[in-house]
Amino acid sequence: MLTTHRFRLYPSKKQEEKLLWTLDQCRQTYNTLLSELQEQKVIDKAQIQGLLPDMKICDPELNKVYSKTLQYECYRLFSNLRALSQSKKNKRKVGRLRFKGKGWFKTFTYNQSGFKLINIGKRCQTLHLSKIGKIPIRCHRNVKGKIKQITIKKEVSGKWFASIIEEKNEEIKKAQIKKVIGIDLGLTDFIFDSDGMKVPNPRHLKKHTEKLVRLQRKLSKKKIGSENRNKWRIRLARQYEKLVNTRDDFLHKASRYYVNNYDAIAMEDMPIINMVHNKYLSKSILDASWGKLRQMISYKAERAGKRFMPVNYRGTTQRCSNCCKVIKKDLSMRTHKCNYCGLITSRDHNSALEIKNLMLIEIGQELSESTLVEIEALPLTRQLPSMKQEAPCES
Ligand SMILES: [Zn+2]
């Protein structure tokens, strides 16, 4: 199992120069490989890979970069190419791969070798990178498994980070499914779950977001390319970093709560909300927070041997979680009141229950002589609406 850690690096002035220099050598290597790729009529990966030794002969300075780090740029190029053709297949409008200008290249990578994490006392560690040196690093978590890859990144705020991919060979025991929960994500309440618990949108997150919106507005008025604009850009990046830290802290706690207390967790795959009256930025921040929560619950659940299941969000607000009839509600209607079975509850609670139902059906189908059935009666069969339109379901 692979786990990624992100730790902050504290390079000296001299080391930072070296890091920046390495970053730029990688950028130039990427660009050279890309220009060769664009010359090719038929893509020949081996030929592109074979360019590196020649490039080193032409420019001996390249020997001061760890060789596998340069090779990684070739890998990066082809993985970008793959992503591009994938988007084309999905009929998205895409251009071609672009050359990376200064400032658009933020990471370089050590794969499999060329690095070592060294303990020099309690909570005091250095990261040795071949051809760069020993950089102080703050590891807030123990890394005991085998390190597969380290990516060095410079954030816009000026801080340096190392993303460490660790491989652990622990056997994970699958938890028996006894407690299940459905989670609805929303605007008024960040989380509303099928057990009726709600978690409002954290206020400090809102405060940070508002500050960010103000900074962004100010930045947009500064002259492009000016020193002043750059200052504001860094200020904005720092504010964003603060927001991300606060948000992630909140999301870690929330995801931990669900993984510790439940064996199977269902969430909608893509919440829809009316964002007309909201500023673009706060929408994207909220979107990102939802995505991140899903991601955190998913990997924490996997590590704990528990189930995480994204379910089709379509229809979850409109269907009655008790009798499956469609109860039309517009966005202003916060209560679910079913005329068929008499269920009255909040709109979000009904969604959460419905999300849980969808998971129960799926798990129930997987285990026919289900242990689950002993715990909860399976809900009525639902005919899921197609992606295009919401069809009413049969009871
Ligand atoms: Zn009903």
Coordinates of C-alpha atoms in Angstrom, one line a residue, residues 37-345:
L37 CA 8.8 15.1 -29.6
Q38 CA 7.0 17.7 -31.7
E39 CA 9.5 17.1 -34.5
Q40 CA 8.6 13.4 -34.6
K41 CA 6.1 12.2 -37.2
V42 CA 5.6 8.9 -35.4
I43 CA 6.1 9.0 -31.7
D44 CA 9.2 7.1 -30.7
K45 CA 9.6 7.1 -26.9
A46 CA 12.9 5.2 -27.0
Q47 CA 14.4 7.8 -29.2
I48 CA 13.4 10.6 -26.9
Q49 CA 14.7 8.7 -23.9
G50 CA 18.0 8.2 -25.8
L51 CA 18.5 11.9 -26.1
L52 CA 19.5 12.5 -22.5
P53 CA 23.1 11.1 -22.7
D54 CA 23.7 13.3 -25.8
M55 CA 22.3 16.3 -24.0
K56 CA 24.7 15.7 -21.2
I57 CA 27.6 15.6 -23.6
C58 CA 26.6 18.9 -25.2
D59 CA 25.9 20.5 -21.8
P60 CA 28.1 19.0 -19.0
E61 CA 26.4 21.1 -16.4
L62 CA 23.5 18.6 -16.7
N63 CA 25.7 16.1 -14.9
K64 CA 25.2 18.1 -11.8
V65 CA 21.6 17.0 -11.7
Y66 CA 20.9 13.5 -10.4
S67 CA 20.5 11.4 -13.5
K68 CA 17.2 9.7 -12.6
T69 CA 15.8 13.2 -11.9
L70 CA 16.4 14.1 -15.5
Q71 CA 15.0 10.8 -16.7
Y72 CA 11.9 11.5 -14.8
E73 CA 11.3 14.5 -17.1
C74 CA 11.0 12.1 -19.9
Y75 CA 8.4 10.1 -17.9
R76 CA 6.6 13.4 -17.1
L77 CA 6.5 14.3 -20.7
F78 CA 4.9 11.1 -21.8
S79 CA 2.5 11.0 -18.9
N80 CA 1.3 14.5 -19.9
L81 CA 0.9 13.3 -23.4
R82 CA -1.2 10.4 -22.2
A83 CA -3.4 12.7 -20.1
L84 CA -3.8 14.9 -23.2
S85 CA -5.0 12.1 -25.4
Q86 CA -7.3 10.9 -22.7
S87 CA -9.0 14.3 -22.6
K88 CA -9.3 14.2 -26.3
K89 CA -11.0 10.8 -26.1
N90 CA -13.4 12.3 -23.6
K91 CA -14.2 14.9 -26.2
R92 CA -12.8 17.8 -24.2
K93 CA -11.3 20.7 -26.0
V94 CA -7.6 20.5 -25.6
G95 CA -4.6 22.1 -27.1
R96 CA -1.2 20.6 -27.4
L97 CA 1.5 20.2 -24.8
R98 CA 3.1 23.6 -24.0
F99 CA 6.6 24.6 -23.3
K100 CA 7.1 25.4 -19.7
G101 CA 8.2 29.0 -18.9
K102 CA 10.1 30.1 -15.9
G103 CA 7.8 30.0 -12.9
W104 CA 5.5 27.4 -14.5
F105 CA 7.7 24.5 -13.4
K106 CA 7.4 23.8 -9.7
T107 CA 8.5 20.3 -9.0
F108 CA 11.3 17.8 -9.6
T109 CA 11.4 14.2 -8.6
Y110 CA 13.7 11.5 -7.3
N111 CA 12.4 8.1 -8.2
Q112 CA 13.5 4.9 -6.4
S113 CA 17.0 6.2 -5.5
G114 CA 19.2 9.2 -4.8
F115 CA 17.6 10.1 -1.5
K116 CA 17.8 9.2 2.1
L117 CA 15.9 10.3 5.2
I118 CA 18.3 10.6 8.1
N119 CA 17.3 10.9 11.8
I120 CA 19.6 13.2 13.7
G121 CA 17.8 13.1 17.0
K122 CA 14.3 13.3 18.2
R123 CA 12.0 14.9 15.6
C124 CA 15.1 16.3 13.9
Q125 CA 15.7 15.0 10.5
T126 CA 17.5 15.8 7.3
L127 CA 16.7 14.7 3.8
H128 CA 19.8 13.9 1.8
L129 CA 19.3 14.4 -1.9
S130 CA 22.0 13.2 -4.2
K131 CA 23.8 16.2 -5.9
I132 CA 22.1 18.7 -3.7
G133 CA 22.9 17.8 -0.1
K134 CA 21.4 17.4 3.3
I135 CA 18.3 19.6 3.8
P136 CA 16.6 20.0 7.1
I137 CA 13.1 18.6 7.0
R138 CA 10.3 18.5 9.5
C139 CA 8.6 15.1 9.5
H140 CA 5.4 15.2 11.6
R141 CA 4.9 11.5 10.9
N142 CA 7.2 8.5 11.1
V143 CA 8.2 7.0 7.7
K144 CA 9.2 3.4 8.4
G145 CA 8.4 1.7 5.1
K146 CA 10.3 1.8 1.9
I147 CA 10.4 5.2 0.2
K148 CA 9.5 4.9 -3.4
Q149 CA 9.7 8.4 -4.6
I150 CA 10.3 12.0 -3.4
T151 CA 9.0 15.1 -5.2
I152 CA 10.4 18.5 -4.3
K153 CA 8.1 21.4 -4.7
K154 CA 8.3 25.1 -4.4
E155 CA 5.0 26.7 -3.5
V156 CA 4.2 30.2 -4.7
S157 CA 4.4 31.4 -1.1
G158 CA 8.1 30.6 -1.3
K159 CA 8.0 27.5 1.0
W160 CA 9.6 24.2 -0.1
F161 CA 8.0 20.8 0.5
A162 CA 8.9 17.2 -0.1
S163 CA 6.1 14.7 -1.1
I164 CA 7.3 11.3 0.0
I165 CA 5.7 8.2 -1.3
E166 CA 6.1 5.4 1.2
E167 CA 5.3 1.7 0.6
K168 CA 4.0 -0.3 3.6
N169 CA 3.5 -4.0 3.5
E170 CA 0.9 -4.3 6.2
E171 CA -1.9 -6.7 5.8
I172 CA -5.2 -4.9 6.2
K173 CA -8.0 -6.9 7.8
K174 CA -11.3 -6.2 6.3
A175 CA -13.7 -4.9 8.9
Q176 CA -17.1 -6.6 9.1
I177 CA -19.8 -4.3 7.9
K178 CA -22.0 -3.5 10.9
K179 CA -22.5 0.2 11.0
V180 CA -23.2 2.1 7.8
I181 CA -23.7 5.8 7.1
G182 CA -24.7 8.1 4.3
I183 CA -23.2 11.5 4.0
D184 CA -24.8 14.5 2.3
L185 CA -22.7 17.5 1.5
G186 CA -24.2 20.9 1.2
L187 CA -24.0 24.6 1.5
T188 CA -25.9 25.4 4.7
D189 CA -24.4 22.5 6.5
F190 CA -21.2 21.2 5.2
I191 CA -22.1 17.7 6.3
F192 CA -25.5 16.1 7.1
D193 CA -25.4 12.4 7.8
S194 CA -28.1 9.7 7.8
D195 CA -27.8 9.4 11.6
G196 CA -29.0 13.0 11.8
M197 CA -25.7 14.6 12.7
K198 CA -24.8 17.9 11.0
V199 CA -21.6 19.8 10.8
P200 CA -22.0 23.4 9.8
N201 CA -19.6 25.1 7.4
P202 CA -16.7 26.1 9.7
R203 CA -16.8 29.8 10.4
H204 CA -13.0 30.3 10.2
L205 CA -13.1 28.8 6.7
K206 CA -15.6 31.5 5.7
K207 CA -13.4 34.2 7.2
H208 CA -10.3 33.0 5.4
T209 CA -12.3 32.8 2.1
E210 CA -13.6 36.3 2.4
K211 CA -10.0 37.6 3.0
L212 CA -8.9 35.7 0.0
V213 CA -11.6 37.2 -2.2
R214 CA -10.5 40.7 -1.1
L215 CA -6.8 40.0 -1.8
Q216 CA -7.7 38.5 -5.2
R217 CA -9.7 41.6 -6.1
K218 CA -6.7 43.8 -5.1
L219 CA -4.3 41.7 -7.0
S220 CA -6.4 42.0 -10.2
K221 CA -5.9 45.8 -10.1
K222 CA -2.1 45.6 -10.0
K223 CA -0.2 46.0 -13.2
I224 CA 0.7 42.7 -14.9
G225 CA 4.4 42.0 -14.6
S226 CA 5.1 44.7 -11.9
E227 CA 7.1 44.0 -8.8
N228 CA 4.1 45.2 -6.8
R229 CA 1.8 42.6 -8.4
N230 CA 4.3 39.9 -7.5
K231 CA 4.2 41.0 -3.9
W232 CA 0.4 40.7 -3.8
R233 CA 0.6 37.4 -5.6
I234 CA 2.8 36.0 -2.8
R235 CA 0.5 37.6 -0.2
L236 CA -2.4 35.8 -1.8
A237 CA -0.6 32.5 -1.9
R238 CA 0.2 32.8 1.8
Q239 CA -3.4 33.5 2.6
Y240 CA -4.5 30.6 0.5
E241 CA -2.0 28.4 2.3
K242 CA -3.5 29.4 5.6
L243 CA -7.0 28.6 4.3
V244 CA -5.8 25.2 3.1
N245 CA -4.2 24.4 6.5
T246 CA -7.3 25.3 8.4
R247 CA -9.5 23.5 6.0
D248 CA -7.4 20.3 5.9
D249 CA -7.3 20.3 9.7
F250 CA -11.1 20.4 9.8
L251 CA -11.4 17.8 7.1
H252 CA -9.0 15.4 8.8
K253 CA -11.0 15.5 11.9
A254 CA -14.3 15.0 10.1
S255 CA -13.0 12.1 8.0
R256 CA -11.3 10.5 11.0
Y257 CA -14.7 10.6 12.9
Y258 CA -16.5 8.7 10.2
V259 CA -13.9 6.1 9.6
N260 CA -13.5 5.4 13.3
N261 CA -17.2 5.1 13.9
Y262 CA -18.5 3.4 10.8
D263 CA -17.6 0.4 8.7
A264 CA -19.1 1.5 5.4
I265 CA -19.5 5.1 4.3
A266 CA -21.4 6.4 1.3
M267 CA -21.2 9.8 -0.2
E268 CA -22.6 11.4 -3.3
D269 CA -20.2 11.3 -6.2
M270 CA -20.8 14.9 -7.1
P271 CA -23.0 17.3 -5.1
I272 CA -25.0 19.8 -7.1
I273 CA -25.9 23.2 -5.6
N274 CA -27.2 26.4 -6.8
M275 CA -24.3 28.7 -6.8
V276 CA -25.8 31.6 -8.7
H277 CA -25.5 34.0 -5.8
N278 CA -22.0 32.9 -4.8
K279 CA -18.7 34.3 -5.8
Y280 CA -16.8 32.1 -8.1
L281 CA -13.9 31.7 -5.7
S282 CA -15.9 30.6 -2.7
K283 CA -17.6 28.0 -4.9
S284 CA -14.3 26.5 -6.1
I285 CA -13.1 26.4 -2.5
L286 CA -16.2 24.6 -1.4
D287 CA -15.9 22.3 -4.3
A288 CA -12.3 21.5 -3.5
S289 CA -13.3 20.9 0.2
W290 CA -15.9 18.4 -0.8
G291 CA -13.5 16.6 -3.1
K292 CA -10.8 16.6 -0.4
L293 CA -13.2 15.2 2.2
R294 CA -14.2 12.3 -0.2
Q295 CA -10.5 11.7 -0.9
M296 CA -9.6 11.6 2.9
I297 CA -12.5 9.3 3.8
S298 CA -11.6 7.1 0.9
Y299 CA -8.0 6.5 1.8
K300 CA -8.5 6.4 5.6
A301 CA -11.2 3.9 5.1
E302 CA -9.0 1.8 2.8
R303 CA -6.2 1.8 5.4
A304 CA -8.7 0.7 8.1
G305 CA -10.1 -2.1 6.0
K306 CA -13.5 -0.3 5.8
R307 CA -15.7 0.5 2.8
F308 CA -16.1 3.8 1.1
M309 CA -18.6 4.1 -1.7
P310 CA -19.4 7.0 -3.9
V311 CA -23.0 6.8 -5.1
N312 CA -24.9 8.4 -8.0
Y313 CA -26.1 11.7 -6.6
R314 CA -28.9 12.1 -9.1
G315 CA -32.3 12.0 -7.5
T316 CA -31.1 11.7 -4.0
T317 CA -32.7 14.9 -2.9
Q318 CA -36.0 14.3 -4.7
R319 CA -36.6 10.6 -3.8
C320 CA -38.2 9.7 -0.6
S321 CA -35.8 7.7 1.4
N322 CA -38.6 5.7 3.0
C323 CA -40.9 4.8 0.1
C324 CA -38.9 5.7 -2.9
K325 CA -41.6 8.0 -4.4
V326 CA -40.4 11.2 -6.0
I327 CA -41.2 14.3 -4.0
K328 CA -40.4 17.4 -6.1
K329 CA -38.6 20.1 -4.2
D330 CA -37.1 23.3 -5.4
L331 CA -33.9 24.6 -3.7
S332 CA -35.7 26.8 -1.3
M333 CA -37.7 23.9 0.2
R334 CA -35.6 22.7 3.1
T335 CA -38.1 20.1 4.4
H336 CA -38.9 16.7 2.9
K337 CA -42.6 15.9 3.4
C338 CA -43.8 12.7 1.8
N339 CA -47.5 12.6 1.0
Y340 CA -47.3 8.8 0.3
C341 CA -45.7 7.4 3.4
G342 CA -45.8 10.4 5.8
L343 CA -42.1 10.8 6.3
I344 CA -41.2 14.3 7.4
T345 CA -37.6 15.3 7.8

